[in-house]
Coordinates of C-alpha atoms and ligand atoms in Angstrom, one line a residue:
M1 CA 25.7 -31.4 -29.6
T2 CA 23.5 -28.0 -30.1
F3 CA 20.0 -27.7 -28.9
V4 CA 19.7 -24.3 -30.4
G5 CA 16.4 -25.2 -32.3
E6 CA 14.7 -26.0 -29.0
Y7 CA 15.7 -22.7 -27.3
K8 CA 12.6 -20.7 -26.9
P9 CA 13.2 -16.9 -25.9
G10 CA 11.3 -15.9 -22.9
L11 CA 10.5 -19.7 -22.8
E12 CA 7.3 -18.9 -24.9
G13 CA 5.1 -22.1 -25.1
V14 CA 7.3 -24.4 -23.3
P15 CA 5.5 -26.2 -20.5
A16 CA 7.3 -25.9 -17.0
T17 CA 4.9 -27.9 -14.9
L18 CA 1.8 -29.8 -14.6
S19 CA -0.9 -27.7 -12.8
S20 CA -4.7 -27.8 -11.8
I21 CA -4.9 -24.4 -10.4
S22 CA -6.2 -22.2 -13.4
Y23 CA -6.7 -22.7 -17.1
V24 CA -6.3 -19.6 -19.6
D25 CA -7.7 -20.3 -23.5
G26 CA -6.1 -17.2 -24.9
Q27 CA -7.7 -17.5 -28.2
K28 CA -11.2 -17.7 -26.9
G29 CA -10.5 -15.4 -24.0
I30 CA -11.6 -18.1 -21.4
L31 CA -9.9 -17.9 -17.9
E32 CA -10.8 -20.4 -15.2
Y33 CA -9.8 -21.1 -11.8
R34 CA -10.2 -24.3 -10.6
G35 CA -12.2 -25.3 -13.7
I36 CA -14.8 -22.2 -12.8
R37 CA -15.1 -19.5 -15.1
V38 CA -13.7 -16.4 -13.7
E39 CA -16.9 -14.1 -14.8
E40 CA -19.3 -16.5 -12.5
L41 CA -16.7 -16.2 -9.8
A42 CA -16.8 -12.6 -10.0
Q43 CA -20.5 -12.4 -10.2
K44 CA -20.9 -14.8 -7.0
S45 CA -17.9 -15.4 -5.2
S46 CA -15.7 -13.4 -3.0
F47 CA -12.0 -12.5 -2.8
L48 CA -11.4 -14.8 0.3
E49 CA -13.6 -17.7 -1.3
V50 CA -11.5 -17.7 -4.5
A51 CA -8.3 -17.6 -2.4
Y52 CA -9.4 -20.4 -0.6
L53 CA -10.5 -22.3 -4.0
L54 CA -7.4 -21.7 -5.9
I55 CA -5.3 -22.9 -2.7
W56 CA -7.0 -25.4 -1.0
G57 CA -8.3 -26.6 -4.4
K58 CA -12.0 -26.6 -3.9
L59 CA -14.9 -24.2 -2.7
P60 CA -15.2 -24.0 1.1
T61 CA -18.2 -25.2 2.8
Q62 CA -19.7 -22.3 5.1
E63 CA -18.2 -23.7 8.2
E64 CA -14.7 -23.7 6.0
I65 CA -14.8 -20.2 4.6
D66 CA -16.3 -19.0 8.5
S67 CA -12.9 -20.4 9.9
F68 CA -10.5 -19.1 7.3
E69 CA -12.0 -15.6 7.4
H70 CA -12.0 -15.6 11.1
D71 CA -8.5 -16.6 11.4
I72 CA -7.5 -13.9 8.6
R73 CA -9.1 -11.4 10.6
Y74 CA -7.2 -12.4 13.7
H75 CA -3.8 -12.1 11.9
R76 CA -4.3 -8.9 10.0
R77 CA -2.2 -6.7 12.5
I78 CA 1.5 -6.8 11.9
K79 CA 4.2 -6.7 14.5
Y80 CA 5.4 -3.1 16.0
R81 CA 8.8 -4.0 14.9
I82 CA 7.9 -4.6 11.2
R83 CA 6.2 -0.9 11.4
D84 CA 8.9 0.6 13.0
M85 CA 11.2 -0.9 10.4
M86 CA 8.8 0.6 7.9
K87 CA 9.0 3.8 9.1
C88 CA 12.5 4.0 8.4
F89 CA 12.1 3.2 4.4
P90 CA 12.6 6.2 2.5
E91 CA 9.2 7.9 1.7
T92 CA 10.2 8.2 -2.0
G93 CA 10.8 4.7 -2.1
H94 CA 8.2 2.3 -4.8
P95 CA 5.6 0.9 -2.6
M96 CA 6.6 -2.4 -4.3
D97 CA 10.1 -2.3 -2.8
A98 CA 8.8 -1.4 0.4
L99 CA 6.3 -4.6 0.1
Q100 CA 8.9 -6.9 -1.0
T101 CA 11.0 -6.0 1.9
S102 CA 8.3 -6.1 4.5
A103 CA 7.2 -9.6 3.1
A104 CA 10.3 -10.9 3.4
A105 CA 10.9 -9.7 7.1
L106 CA 7.8 -11.6 7.6
G107 CA 10.1 -15.0 7.3
L108 CA 12.4 -13.4 10.3
F109 CA 9.3 -13.7 12.7
Y110 CA 7.5 -16.8 11.3
S111 CA 10.0 -19.0 9.3
R112 CA 10.7 -22.2 10.3
R113 CA 10.4 -24.0 6.9
A114 CA 8.5 -26.5 8.5
L115 CA 7.2 -27.6 4.9
D116 CA 6.2 -31.1 5.8
N117 CA 3.6 -29.7 8.7
P118 CA 0.2 -29.0 7.3
Q119 CA -0.4 -26.6 10.2
Y120 CA 2.7 -24.6 9.3
I121 CA 1.4 -24.2 5.5
G122 CA -2.1 -23.5 6.8
E123 CA -0.6 -20.5 9.0
A124 CA 1.6 -19.2 6.5
V125 CA -1.5 -19.0 4.1
V126 CA -3.3 -17.3 6.8
R127 CA -0.5 -14.9 7.6
L128 CA 0.3 -13.8 4.3
L129 CA -3.4 -13.2 2.9
A130 CA -3.9 -11.3 6.1
K131 CA -0.6 -9.0 6.5
I132 CA 0.2 -7.9 2.8
P133 CA -2.9 -5.5 2.8
T134 CA -1.9 -4.1 6.1
M135 CA 1.5 -3.7 5.1
V136 CA 0.6 -1.7 1.9
A137 CA -1.8 0.6 3.4
A138 CA 0.8 1.0 6.3
F139 CA 3.2 2.0 3.9
K140 CA 0.6 4.7 2.5
L141 CA 0.4 6.5 5.2
M142 CA 4.0 6.1 7.0
R143 CA 5.7 7.5 3.8
K144 CA 3.6 10.8 4.9
G145 CA 4.8 10.6 8.5
N146 CA 1.5 9.4 9.7
D147 CA 0.9 6.3 11.7
A148 CA -0.9 3.2 10.3
V149 CA -4.3 2.3 10.8
Q150 CA -5.3 -0.5 12.7
P151 CA -7.1 -3.1 10.7
R152 CA -10.8 -3.3 12.0
D153 CA -12.4 -6.8 12.8
D154 CA -15.8 -5.8 12.1
L155 CA -14.8 -4.9 8.4
D156 CA -14.6 -7.9 5.8
Y157 CA -11.2 -8.2 3.9
S158 CA -11.8 -5.6 0.9
A159 CA -13.4 -3.2 2.9
N160 CA -11.0 -3.2 6.0
F161 CA -8.3 -2.6 3.2
L162 CA -9.8 0.6 1.9
Y163 CA -10.5 1.7 5.3
M164 CA -7.0 1.4 6.4
L165 CA -6.0 2.7 3.2
N166 CA -8.1 5.8 2.9
E167 CA -8.8 6.2 7.0
R168 CA -12.6 6.1 6.4
E169 CA -15.2 3.5 6.0
P170 CA -15.8 2.8 1.9
H171 CA -19.1 2.8 0.3
P172 CA -20.5 -0.6 -0.2
L173 CA -20.2 -0.5 -3.6
A174 CA -16.5 0.4 -3.6
A175 CA -15.8 -2.3 -1.4
K176 CA -17.7 -5.0 -3.6
V177 CA -15.7 -3.3 -6.7
F178 CA -12.4 -3.7 -5.1
D179 CA -13.3 -7.2 -3.9
V180 CA -14.2 -8.0 -7.6
C181 CA -10.7 -6.7 -8.9
L182 CA -8.5 -8.9 -6.2
M183 CA -11.0 -12.1 -7.6
L184 CA -9.7 -11.1 -11.0
H185 CA -6.0 -10.6 -10.1
A186 CA -5.7 -13.4 -8.1
E187 CA -4.3 -16.2 -10.3
H188 CA -3.2 -16.5 -14.0
T189 CA -1.2 -19.6 -14.8
I190 CA 2.6 -19.4 -15.1
N191 CA 2.9 -15.7 -15.5
A192 CA 6.6 -14.4 -14.7
S193 CA 5.8 -13.4 -11.3
T194 CA 4.3 -16.7 -10.5
F195 CA 7.3 -18.7 -12.3
S196 CA 9.4 -16.8 -10.0
A197 CA 7.7 -17.9 -6.8
M198 CA 7.6 -21.3 -8.3
V199 CA 11.3 -21.5 -9.1
T200 CA 12.0 -20.0 -5.3
A201 CA 9.5 -22.4 -3.8
S202 CA 11.3 -25.4 -5.6
T203 CA 14.7 -24.6 -3.4
L204 CA 12.3 -25.5 -0.2
T205 CA 12.7 -22.0 1.1
D206 CA 10.3 -20.3 3.3
P207 CA 6.7 -19.1 2.0
Y208 CA 7.7 -15.6 2.9
A209 CA 11.0 -15.4 0.5
V210 CA 8.5 -17.3 -2.1
V211 CA 6.3 -14.2 -2.1
A212 CA 9.1 -11.5 -1.7
S213 CA 10.6 -13.0 -4.9
A214 CA 7.4 -13.0 -6.4
V215 CA 6.8 -9.5 -5.4
G216 CA 10.0 -8.3 -7.0
T217 CA 9.2 -9.9 -10.4
L218 CA 5.7 -8.3 -10.5
A219 CA 7.0 -4.9 -10.1
G220 CA 8.6 -4.7 -13.5
P221 CA 6.6 -2.4 -16.3
L222 CA 6.1 -5.4 -18.6
H223 CA 4.3 -7.3 -16.0
G224 CA 2.4 -5.9 -12.9
G225 CA 3.9 -2.4 -13.2
A226 CA 2.0 -1.7 -16.5
N227 CA -1.4 -0.6 -14.7
E228 CA 0.8 2.4 -13.5
E229 CA 2.2 3.2 -16.9
V230 CA -1.6 3.0 -18.4
L231 CA -2.6 5.9 -16.4
F232 CA 0.8 7.9 -17.1
M233 CA 0.1 7.5 -20.9
L234 CA -3.8 8.3 -20.6
E235 CA -2.8 11.3 -18.9
D236 CA -0.2 12.2 -21.4
I237 CA -2.7 11.6 -24.2
G238 CA -4.8 14.2 -22.5
S239 CA -7.9 14.5 -24.8
V240 CA -9.8 12.1 -27.1
E241 CA -8.8 13.9 -30.3
N242 CA -5.1 13.3 -29.5
V243 CA -5.5 9.9 -29.1
R244 CA -4.7 8.5 -32.8
P245 CA -2.1 11.1 -33.3
Y246 CA -0.4 9.8 -30.0
L247 CA -0.8 6.3 -31.0
D248 CA 0.8 6.9 -34.4
G249 CA 3.8 8.4 -32.6
L250 CA 4.0 5.2 -30.3
L251 CA 4.2 3.1 -33.2
E252 CA 6.5 5.0 -35.2
R253 CA 9.0 4.8 -32.6
K254 CA 8.0 1.1 -31.9
A255 CA 7.1 1.8 -28.4
K256 CA 4.7 -0.7 -26.6
I257 CA 1.5 0.5 -25.7
M258 CA 0.9 -0.1 -22.0
G259 CA -2.2 -2.1 -20.9
F260 CA -2.2 -3.9 -24.5
G261 CA -1.0 -7.4 -25.6
H262 CA -0.4 -10.5 -23.8
R263 CA 1.6 -13.8 -24.1
V264 CA -1.3 -15.9 -24.1
Y265 CA -4.6 -13.8 -25.0
K266 CA -4.8 -12.9 -28.6
V267 CA -8.4 -11.6 -28.1
K268 CA -9.6 -9.1 -25.4
D269 CA -8.6 -10.5 -21.9
P270 CA -12.0 -11.4 -20.4
R271 CA -10.7 -9.5 -17.1
A272 CA -10.4 -6.3 -18.9
T273 CA -14.2 -6.9 -20.2
I274 CA -15.2 -7.3 -16.5
L275 CA -13.0 -4.3 -15.2
Q276 CA -14.5 -2.0 -17.7
K277 CA -17.9 -2.5 -16.6
L278 CA -16.9 -2.3 -13.2
A279 CA -15.2 0.8 -14.1
E280 CA -18.6 2.1 -15.8
E281 CA -20.7 1.3 -12.6
L282 CA -18.5 3.2 -10.5
F283 CA -18.4 6.4 -12.8
E284 CA -22.3 5.9 -12.6
Q285 CA -22.3 6.1 -8.8
F286 CA -19.3 8.5 -8.1
G287 CA -19.2 10.4 -11.2
H288 CA -17.4 10.5 -14.8
D289 CA -13.8 10.1 -15.4
K290 CA -12.5 12.0 -18.9
Y291 CA -9.7 9.5 -19.0
Y292 CA -12.0 6.6 -19.4
E293 CA -13.3 8.1 -22.9
I294 CA -9.5 8.5 -23.7
A295 CA -9.1 4.9 -23.2
V296 CA -12.1 3.8 -25.1
E297 CA -10.9 5.6 -28.0
L298 CA -7.3 4.0 -27.4
E299 CA -9.0 0.5 -27.3
A300 CA -10.8 1.3 -30.5
A301 CA -7.6 2.8 -32.5
V302 CA -5.6 -0.1 -31.3
Q303 CA -7.8 -2.4 -32.6
D304 CA -7.8 -0.6 -36.0
K305 CA -4.1 -0.7 -36.0
L306 CA -2.7 -3.9 -34.2
G307 CA -6.1 -5.8 -33.9
H308 CA -4.8 -8.2 -36.5
K309 CA -1.6 -9.0 -34.6
G310 CA -4.2 -10.0 -31.7
I311 CA -3.1 -7.1 -29.6
Y312 CA -6.0 -6.1 -27.5
P313 CA -6.5 -4.8 -24.1
N314 CA -5.1 -6.8 -21.1
V315 CA -6.0 -6.6 -17.4
D316 CA -3.9 -3.6 -16.7
F317 CA -5.7 -1.3 -19.3
Y318 CA -8.9 -0.6 -17.1
S319 CA -7.8 -1.6 -13.5
G320 CA -6.0 1.8 -13.1
L321 CA -9.0 3.7 -13.8
V322 CA -11.1 1.5 -11.4
Y323 CA -8.6 2.0 -8.6
R324 CA -8.1 5.8 -9.1
K325 CA -12.0 6.2 -8.6
L326 CA -11.4 4.4 -5.6
G327 CA -9.2 6.9 -4.2
I328 CA -6.2 4.8 -4.6
P329 CA -2.7 6.4 -5.3
T330 CA -1.4 5.4 -8.8
D331 CA 1.9 4.1 -7.2
L332 CA -0.1 1.6 -5.3
F333 CA -1.7 -0.4 -8.3
T334 CA 0.7 -2.7 -8.5
P335 CA 0.8 -3.5 -4.7
I336 CA -2.7 -4.1 -5.0
F337 CA -2.3 -6.5 -7.8
A338 CA 0.3 -8.3 -5.3
I339 CA -2.4 -8.1 -2.5
A340 CA -4.8 -10.5 -4.8
R341 CA -1.7 -12.5 -6.7
V342 CA -0.7 -13.7 -3.3
A343 CA -3.7 -16.1 -3.4
G344 CA -2.3 -17.6 -7.0
W345 CA 1.4 -17.6 -5.4
L346 CA 0.5 -19.4 -2.3
A347 CA -1.6 -22.2 -4.6
H348 CA 1.4 -22.7 -6.6
W349 CA 3.8 -22.9 -3.6
K350 CA 1.5 -25.9 -2.3
E351 CA 1.4 -27.5 -5.5
Q352 CA 5.0 -27.0 -6.2
L353 CA 5.5 -28.8 -2.3
G354 CA 3.3 -31.7 -3.3
K355 CA 5.5 -32.8 -6.4
N356 CA 8.9 -31.0 -5.9
R357 CA 11.9 -31.0 -7.9
I358 CA 14.2 -28.1 -7.8
Y359 CA 14.0 -26.2 -11.0
R360 CA 17.4 -26.2 -12.6
P361 CA 17.2 -25.6 -16.6
T362 CA 19.9 -25.7 -18.6
Q363 CA 21.5 -23.0 -21.3
I364 CA 23.1 -22.8 -24.6
Y365 CA 26.5 -21.9 -24.0
T366 CA 27.7 -18.8 -26.6
G367 CA 31.0 -18.0 -25.2
S368 CA 34.5 -19.3 -26.2
H369 CA 36.9 -21.8 -24.7
G370 CA 40.5 -22.0 -23.8
E371 CA 40.9 -18.2 -23.8
P372 CA 44.3 -17.3 -21.9
Y373 CA 44.5 -15.3 -18.5
I374 CA 46.0 -11.9 -19.2
P375 CA 47.6 -10.1 -16.5
I376 CA 45.8 -6.8 -15.7
D377 CA 48.7 -4.5 -16.5
E378 CA 48.6 -6.1 -20.0
R379 CA 44.6 -6.0 -20.7
A380 CA 43.5 -3.3 -23.2
V381 CA 41.1 -0.4 -21.8
P382 CA 38.0 -0.8 -22.8
L383 CA 36.2 1.9 -24.7
G384 CA 32.6 2.9 -23.4
D385 CA 30.4 1.4 -20.9
P386 CA 31.9 -2.0 -19.8
L387 CA 28.5 -3.3 -19.0
E388 CA 27.7 -2.7 -22.7
Q389 CA 30.5 -4.9 -24.1
E390 CA 29.3 -8.3 -25.3
G391 CA 29.1 -11.2 -23.2
N392 CA 27.6 -8.7 -20.1
Ligands
ACO401 N1 2.2 -2.4 -28.0 C1 2.5 -2.3 -29.6 N2 2.7 -3.4 -29.9 C2 2.8 -4.8 -29.3 C3 2.4 -4.7 -28.1 C4 2.0 -3.7 -27.1 N3 1.6 -3.3 -25.9 N4 2.6 -5.9 -27.5 C5 2.9 -6.7 -28.3 N5 3.0 -6.1 -29.4 C6 3.6 -6.5 -30.7 C7 5.3 -6.4 -30.6 O1 5.8 -5.6 -31.0 C8 5.3 -7.4 -31.8 O2 5.3 -7.3 -33.1 P1 6.3 -8.0 -34.3 O3 5.8 -9.4 -34.3 O4 6.0 -7.0 -35.2 O5 7.7 -7.3 -33.8 C9 4.4 -8.6 -31.4 O6 3.5 -7.8 -31.2 C10 4.7 -9.6 -30.3 O7 5.1 -8.8 -29.3 P2 5.9 -9.5 -28.1 O8 6.7 -8.2 -27.1 O9 6.9 -10.5 -28.6 O10 5.3 -10.3 -27.1 P3 5.4 -11.0 -25.9 O11 4.5 -12.2 -25.6 O12 6.8 -11.3 -25.8 O13 5.1 -9.7 -24.8 C11 4.1 -8.4 -23.2 C12 3.6 -9.8 -24.1 C13 5.1 -8.4 -22.5 C14 2.7 -8.5 -22.3 C15 3.8 -7.3 -24.4 O14 2.8 -7.4 -25.0 C16 3.8 -6.1 -23.8 O15 4.7 -5.4 -23.5 N6 2.6 -5.3 -23.4 C17 2.6 -4.0 -23.0 C18 3.1 -4.0 -21.4 C19 1.8 -4.4 -20.5 O16 0.5 -4.1 -20.9 N7 2.2 -5.5 -19.4 C20 1.0 -6.0 -18.9 C21 0.7 -7.5 -19.2 S1 -0.5 -8.4 -18.1 C22 0.2 -8.6 -17.0 O17 1.5 -9.1 -16.6 C23 -0.7 -8.9 -15.6

């Protein structure tokens, strides 16, 4: 019995769940959260309202959002034991690794796995949304040997994060733009990190482990890590004149162009369009960035060479330029993606709990059978790296 014809590498196009959280039309460039277009939310809503919408399935009333925001403000602080643990992290460690460890550590304090208790679910949602930004900002300061800045209760979610990060109150436009960035990154159907969250959730482990496993998955350069790589690439290109020769070099080497291409979108990612506009607003207010012109030229050049394959900018292409203008260090771009995506991961966690069956797909075995066991002193010494031997 063989299923080889049914096997899809990367599970491309294979439905893995039924979900009512978000919708993507990759041909038309449409993204909706709970049926509402992301463009409309970016214009009219706030990150916490979007998080509420994703997790609880409806837009909140005034009373509901007031109470949600109040609870999140109240839970922003992290325990001194967690801060002490973070102080011991190596300063050269990547902030995504720091975040994964710290998020998992929350489970030591708050995990009861009371997954049938709505109060436990609500508190876990609030704690994770409240504390992840504090952890990201804390590591940024601690790795330089400084103390973390305590959250400010008079500032809203995004303004408070930028305040903790940069140790000064942000300009209102900066806080607004950052809040829109969080909304745009909050959810995106079953991408790799969300799938990872769902698989972890399906074992009925605690929500802190769910988020920690998703953070680890988001960190890779083919997923959330691409936004850092985009800035390195733009710096490497260096000038508008060098864009096309540089691109030709990448294509000759069959290298991927970071910030381009998407498993689902075959047109420009709608989030990239909004982020590009936000970048322009920021440059108008706070000054020009020469890498923006390089980015625009690169988009045109990639469209000329790869547009026919449906390779267009994805969400990561312009986000780095926005974050840099907000004074955010490059290696915090992916942790910021995680701050936003916690909303989506928690929405999928909750949805998973509502209809749980543990994920346990199958495989197609390609190895041999009935091999003899060879005593160790009779085994041939393998040549080269054993990890590169067939079967590893
Ligand atoms: N640059 C050049 N060519 C590309 C790119 C790219 N960025 N993306 C896809 N292609 C080409 C591939 O070479 C391949 O061409 P071929 O059919 O001639 O062999 C074809 O398009 C299909 O590519 P796959 O890698 O099979 O597409 P897949 O759906 O598996 O990958 C992915 C999607 C991982 C996002 C890919 O486009 C990529 O690696 N992009 C660069 C990294 C990046 O920006 N990641 C962020 C994605 S958004 C997010 O995770 C938040």
